[in-house]
Amino acid sequence: MQFLEALLPNLITKLPELWECILETLFMVAVSGAVSFVFGMILGITLVVTRKGGILSFPVLYNVLDKAINIFRSIPFVILLAMLIPLTRLIVGSAIGTKGALIPLIFGTVPFFARQVETALAGTSHGLVEAALAMGDSPMQIIFRVYLKEGIPAIVRGTSITAISLIGLTAMAGAVGGGGLGDFAIRYGHQRNQTDVTYVTVIIILLMVSVVQMIGNYIIKKTTH
Amino acid sequence: MIELKDVSRTFDSAEGRVEAVRSVSLTINAGEIYGIIGASGAGKSTLVRCINLLEHPNSGTVTVDGQELTALSPKELRVARKNIGMIFQSFNLMASRTVLDNVAYPLHGRNMSRQQVVDKVRELLRLVELSDKENAYPSQLSGGQKQRVAIARALATDPKVLLCDEATSALDPQTTLSILELLKRVNRELGITVVIITHEMAVIKEICHKVAVMDQGRVIEEGDVFSVFAAPQQLLTRQLVESTLRLEKINSLVEEDAEVVRLAPGEQLLKLKYLGSNVSDPLISEISRKFDVNCNIIFGNIEIISQTTLGTLVLIISGYPDSVSAAIQYLIDNKVEVEVLHHAVS
């Protein structure tokens, strides 16, 4: 204990707050992650099936979505945070705090995840889709029984990449008072020059990332034949 | 069973318009094994996709089993497609499913219990001789085994037609033969009409009853496999046939003036083609004795196509000019087709 006090003089006095920040980060990742997963998946699937030559080819819709995703992806996240303040107030009632960070996190993650899903599903060979069509499958059956089923390993890979990038975004959301580990590190580690706080925060985030990566790799291994 | 009327399919791409299939009309009778042959780019893969409307023709009608597919709604078409099995060059099995689940794939949504599905799949796996592989994944199978699984899957819905798009092109010759044997058995035992797309005349020769030759989107020649082999009408068909009979070799030897076909003055290089019954007659020894000519056989080949024999001989004949002419006339009288490939004037 004395050893820890000597090594982490500042952090040791803030353990309850650190714990709270970890929970806040996990909350932001879980909620915005879950919402982004659903919307990103729908968008990604829509992109794959509506593009030219897709099973529900609809180039106009494809082009609109494609451009919209590019636009949102090219806005730096810090700017997105500020830009979305009015919308956030409208939806969750407040633009600050952990809840206030959710909307920007979702807007930052959905386009990214949609691209991941699109890439994952586009990897499904055209031959499989053709075989399913020849067997009399409907477009919906092809989405669920070919694209999603055959794409599981690739989708899991895209999901873990997105989750890791989302953990990074939550840290940035701290910059506007979003709470969580990023906020913690900036307030103490940076502004008060308590470097031990910074290091411990980084190690905790590193652990989170590693756990996500491990789970992802495990599922990929189990679902690849 | 299958009737294509004036079917055309064009593709518009950045490089311009490609007419893949140009007003093709074909009739394929129930129970036939029908081959469609052509070089890559001839439009045969597009044509076979027009049969189950994976490619929708720009014009023309497609009728399968009395049902005009080109007139159906998307939903009706999906039902009709269950009546038409299809296998592919790249097998197109689902990597995440076991052999059993791959074969069971098209049975989804039918009022069948899991046990009924499993029984049906096992019966199909027995037919394709893969009973021991039901729990394997496609990545654990060889190419030939994958194609057998694909055939079992295509047969799961008890279709009346089986379309094969270059089904053996990715396989080695030995495996190709075993897959063709299987298709032949499927045709014979289940009475399924089989349509085979291939670029290999050997495949046509091995199992087809009828053949259509495609070139640049058109069917340029069509008929019984035997008559097409015995008397090809078009240049392309002739080339295809000669390459399977390995006759092209002789032509190039003559062109190169190789030693084996070099003629002494008065000698002639003949190509003899004989069909069916006269194969068994000892015509060569007969002309040697009767006309006092010498025959030096350079090349010989006998093919059995649709249970009929087609023989080819290339030989150098020498002797007195009158005897040689008389010998040739004798061969012609005995219904042997004689072609003088080269004649060294004395």
GROMACS .gro file of C-alpha atoms in nm, chain B residues 136-328:
model
  193
  361ALA     CA    1  -1.762  -3.196  -4.258
  362TYR     CA    2  -1.732  -2.832  -4.365
  363PRO     CA    3  -1.674  -2.747  -4.732
  364SER     CA    4  -1.316  -2.635  -4.661
  365GLN     CA    5  -1.237  -2.993  -4.559
  366LEU     CA    6  -1.348  -3.136  -4.895
  367SER     CA    7  -1.169  -3.181  -5.227
  368GLY     CA    8  -1.301  -3.011  -5.541
  369GLY     CA    9  -1.476  -3.324  -5.662
  370GLN     CA   10  -1.640  -3.378  -5.324
  371LYS     CA   11  -1.756  -3.016  -5.315
  372GLN     CA   12  -1.920  -3.058  -5.654
  373ARG     CA   13  -2.092  -3.374  -5.530
  374VAL     CA   14  -2.232  -3.180  -5.235
  375ALA     CA   15  -2.345  -2.909  -5.476
  376ILE     CA   16  -2.521  -3.172  -5.689
  377ALA     CA   17  -2.692  -3.317  -5.381
  378ARG     CA   18  -2.804  -2.966  -5.284
  379ALA     CA   19  -2.934  -2.898  -5.634
  380LEU     CA   20  -3.135  -3.220  -5.623
  381ALA     CA   21  -3.280  -3.161  -5.277
  382THR     CA   22  -3.597  -2.997  -5.409
  383ASP     CA   23  -3.658  -3.283  -5.656
  384PRO     CA   24  -3.617  -3.060  -5.960
  385LYS     CA   25  -3.702  -3.167  -6.313
  386VAL     CA   26  -3.407  -2.983  -6.465
  387LEU     CA   27  -3.044  -2.960  -6.361
  388LEU     CA   28  -2.834  -2.678  -6.505
  389CYS     CA   29  -2.456  -2.727  -6.495
  390ASP     CA   30  -2.247  -2.417  -6.555
  391GLU     CA   31  -1.891  -2.534  -6.631
  392ALA     CA   32  -1.938  -2.781  -6.347
  393THR     CA   33  -1.620  -2.974  -6.424
  394SER     CA   34  -1.393  -2.696  -6.546
  395ALA     CA   35  -1.221  -2.656  -6.209
  396LEU     CA   36  -1.158  -3.029  -6.171
  397ASP     CA   37  -0.880  -3.262  -6.285
  398PRO     CA   38  -0.959  -3.510  -6.567
  399GLN     CA   39  -1.009  -3.809  -6.336
  400THR     CA   40  -1.249  -3.619  -6.109
  401THR     CA   41  -1.424  -3.472  -6.413
  402LEU     CA   42  -1.502  -3.824  -6.534
  403SER     CA   43  -1.642  -3.928  -6.197
  404ILE     CA   44  -1.864  -3.618  -6.180
  405LEU     CA   45  -1.986  -3.682  -6.536
  406GLU     CA   46  -2.062  -4.042  -6.438
  407LEU     CA   47  -2.267  -3.909  -6.148
  408LEU     CA   48  -2.458  -3.668  -6.374
  409LYS     CA   49  -2.526  -3.952  -6.614
  410ARG     CA   50  -2.663  -4.159  -6.326
  411VAL     CA   51  -2.876  -3.871  -6.202
  412ASN     CA   52  -3.018  -3.837  -6.552
  413ARG     CA   53  -3.084  -4.209  -6.586
  414GLU     CA   54  -3.212  -4.293  -6.240
  415LEU     CA   55  -3.410  -3.978  -6.162
  416GLY     CA   56  -3.507  -3.891  -6.518
  417ILE     CA   57  -3.386  -3.533  -6.472
  418THR     CA   58  -3.321  -3.323  -6.781
  419VAL     CA   59  -2.959  -3.205  -6.766
  420VAL     CA   60  -2.819  -2.898  -6.940
  421ILE     CA   61  -2.441  -2.882  -6.949
  422ILE     CA   62  -2.237  -2.574  -7.032
  423THR     CA   63  -1.877  -2.647  -7.114
  424HIS     CA   64  -1.581  -2.543  -7.326
  425GLU     CA   65  -1.456  -2.899  -7.346
  426MET     CA   66  -1.574  -3.118  -7.632
  427ALA     CA   67  -1.459  -3.418  -7.427
  428VAL     CA   68  -1.739  -3.347  -7.178
  429ILE     CA   69  -1.996  -3.335  -7.458
  430LYS     CA   70  -1.862  -3.656  -7.607
  431GLU     CA   71  -1.868  -3.830  -7.270
  432ILE     CA   72  -2.229  -3.778  -7.167
  433CYS     CA   73  -2.441  -3.556  -7.388
  434HIS     CA   74  -2.716  -3.675  -7.620
  435LYS     CA   75  -2.747  -3.346  -7.802
  436VAL     CA   76  -2.520  -3.049  -7.845
  437ALA     CA   77  -2.545  -2.686  -7.945
  438VAL     CA   78  -2.235  -2.495  -8.049
  439MET     CA   79  -2.227  -2.129  -7.954
  440ASP     CA   80  -2.018  -1.853  -8.105
  441GLN     CA   81  -2.053  -1.481  -8.040
  442GLY     CA   82  -2.389  -1.515  -7.875
  443ARG     CA   83  -2.546  -1.732  -8.143
  444VAL     CA   84  -2.610  -2.103  -8.171
  445ILE     CA   85  -2.427  -2.189  -8.492
  446GLU     CA   86  -2.486  -2.561  -8.499
  447GLU     CA   87  -2.711  -2.802  -8.317
  448GLY     CA   88  -2.791  -3.171  -8.329
  449ASP     CA   89  -2.721  -3.522  -8.203
  450VAL     CA   90  -2.376  -3.546  -8.057
  451PHE     CA   91  -2.288  -3.830  -8.291
  452SER     CA   92  -2.390  -3.653  -8.609
  453VAL     CA   93  -2.209  -3.338  -8.502
  454PHE     CA   94  -1.896  -3.539  -8.435
  455ALA     CA   95  -1.926  -3.739  -8.755
  456ALA     CA   96  -2.012  -3.450  -8.984
  457PRO     CA   97  -1.946  -3.107  -8.831
  458GLN     CA   98  -2.088  -2.834  -9.054
  459GLN     CA   99  -1.924  -2.518  -8.923
  460LEU     CA  100  -1.554  -2.440  -8.911
  461LEU     CA  101  -1.559  -2.383  -8.535
  462THR     CA  102  -1.736  -2.713  -8.476
  463ARG     CA  103  -1.486  -2.891  -8.698
  464GLN     CA  104  -1.199  -2.745  -8.498
  465LEU     CA  105  -1.360  -2.845  -8.171
  466VAL     CA  106  -1.420  -3.198  -8.295
  467GLU     CA  107  -1.070  -3.236  -8.439
  468SER     CA  108  -0.911  -3.122  -8.119
  469THR     CA  109  -1.098  -3.388  -7.921
  470LEU     CA  110  -1.011  -3.656  -8.173
  471ARG     CA  111  -0.654  -3.529  -8.151
  472LEU     CA  112  -0.654  -3.482  -8.528
  473GLU     CA  113  -0.522  -3.128  -8.515
  474LYS     CA  114  -0.181  -3.280  -8.444
  475ILE     CA  115  -0.169  -3.439  -8.790
  476ASN     CA  116  -0.263  -3.112  -8.957
  477SER     CA  117   0.019  -2.931  -8.786
  478LEU     CA  118   0.262  -3.211  -8.869
  479VAL     CA  119   0.173  -3.178  -9.237
  480GLU     CA  120   0.219  -2.804  -9.218
  481GLU     CA  121   0.558  -2.842  -9.053
  482ASP     CA  122   0.652  -3.107  -9.312
  483ALA     CA  123   0.761  -3.338  -9.027
  484GLU     CA  124   0.955  -3.651  -9.111
  485VAL     CA  125   0.677  -3.889  -9.012
  486VAL     CA  126   0.442  -3.748  -9.277
  487ARG     CA  127   0.703  -3.671  -9.541
  488LEU     CA  128   0.612  -3.845  -9.863
  489ALA     CA  129   0.821  -4.013 -10.127
  490PRO     CA  130   0.712  -3.942 -10.488
  491GLY     CA  131   0.381  -4.114 -10.568
  492GLU     CA  132   0.279  -4.151 -10.205
  493GLN     CA  133  -0.038  -4.001 -10.064
  494LEU     CA  134  -0.134  -3.904  -9.712
  495LEU     CA  135  -0.497  -4.003  -9.651
  496LYS     CA  136  -0.739  -3.937  -9.372
  497LEU     CA  137  -1.008  -4.204  -9.345
  498LYS     CA  138  -1.321  -4.162  -9.141
  499TYR     CA  139  -1.556  -4.450  -9.089
  500LEU     CA  140  -1.872  -4.485  -8.889
  501GLY     CA  141  -2.062  -4.758  -8.712
  502SER     CA  142  -2.066  -5.102  -8.870
  503ASN     CA  143  -1.775  -5.082  -9.113
  504VAL     CA  144  -1.534  -5.026  -8.824
  505SER     CA  145  -1.507  -5.400  -8.778
  506ASP     CA  146  -1.426  -5.477  -9.144
  507PRO     CA  147  -1.054  -5.533  -9.207
  508LEU     CA  148  -1.054  -5.279  -9.492
  509ILE     CA  149  -0.688  -5.188  -9.473
  510SER     CA  150  -0.561  -5.544  -9.513
  511GLU     CA  151  -0.818  -5.595  -9.784
  512ILE     CA  152  -0.697  -5.309 -10.001
  513SER     CA  153  -0.335  -5.414  -9.948
  514ARG     CA  154  -0.412  -5.760 -10.080
  515LYS     CA  155  -0.660  -5.667 -10.352
  516PHE     CA  156  -0.481  -5.370 -10.503
  517ASP     CA  157  -0.121  -5.442 -10.410
  518VAL     CA  158  -0.073  -5.113 -10.228
  519ASN     CA  159   0.125  -5.045  -9.910
  520CYS     CA  160  -0.042  -4.874  -9.617
  521ASN     CA  161   0.161  -4.719  -9.341
  522ILE     CA  162  -0.064  -4.616  -9.054
  523ILE     CA  163   0.048  -4.291  -8.897
  524PHE     CA  164  -0.239  -4.229  -8.660
  525GLY     CA  165  -0.550  -4.409  -8.552
  526ASN     CA  166  -0.834  -4.325  -8.317
  527ILE     CA  167  -1.162  -4.485  -8.232
  528GLU     CA  168  -1.426  -4.301  -8.033
  529ILE     CA  169  -1.748  -4.439  -7.899
  530ILE     CA  170  -2.006  -4.163  -7.899
  531SER     CA  171  -2.363  -4.233  -7.793
  532GLN     CA  172  -2.295  -4.606  -7.840
  533THR     CA  173  -2.186  -4.557  -8.199
  534THR     CA  174  -1.830  -4.596  -8.316
  535LEU     CA  175  -1.641  -4.327  -8.498
  536GLY     CA  176  -1.301  -4.426  -8.631
  537THR     CA  177  -1.029  -4.211  -8.782
  538LEU     CA  178  -0.713  -4.332  -8.953
  539VAL     CA  179  -0.433  -4.136  -9.109
  540LEU     CA  180  -0.209  -4.338  -9.336
  541ILE     CA  181   0.042  -4.314  -9.614
  542ILE     CA  182  -0.056  -4.516  -9.916
  543SER     CA  183   0.188  -4.609 -10.191
  544GLY     CA  184   0.186  -4.823 -10.503
  545TYR     CA  185   0.112  -4.789 -10.873
  546PRO     CA  186  -0.099  -4.476 -10.932
  547ASP     CA  187  -0.381  -4.683 -11.082
  548SER     CA  188  -0.384  -4.927 -10.789
  549VAL     CA  189  -0.386  -4.640 -10.540
  550SER     CA  190  -0.682  -4.477 -10.715
  551ALA     CA  191  -0.865  -4.809 -10.729
  552ALA     CA  192  -0.797  -4.868 -10.359
  553ILE     CA  193  -0.932  -4.524 -10.269
   0.00000   0.00000   0.00000
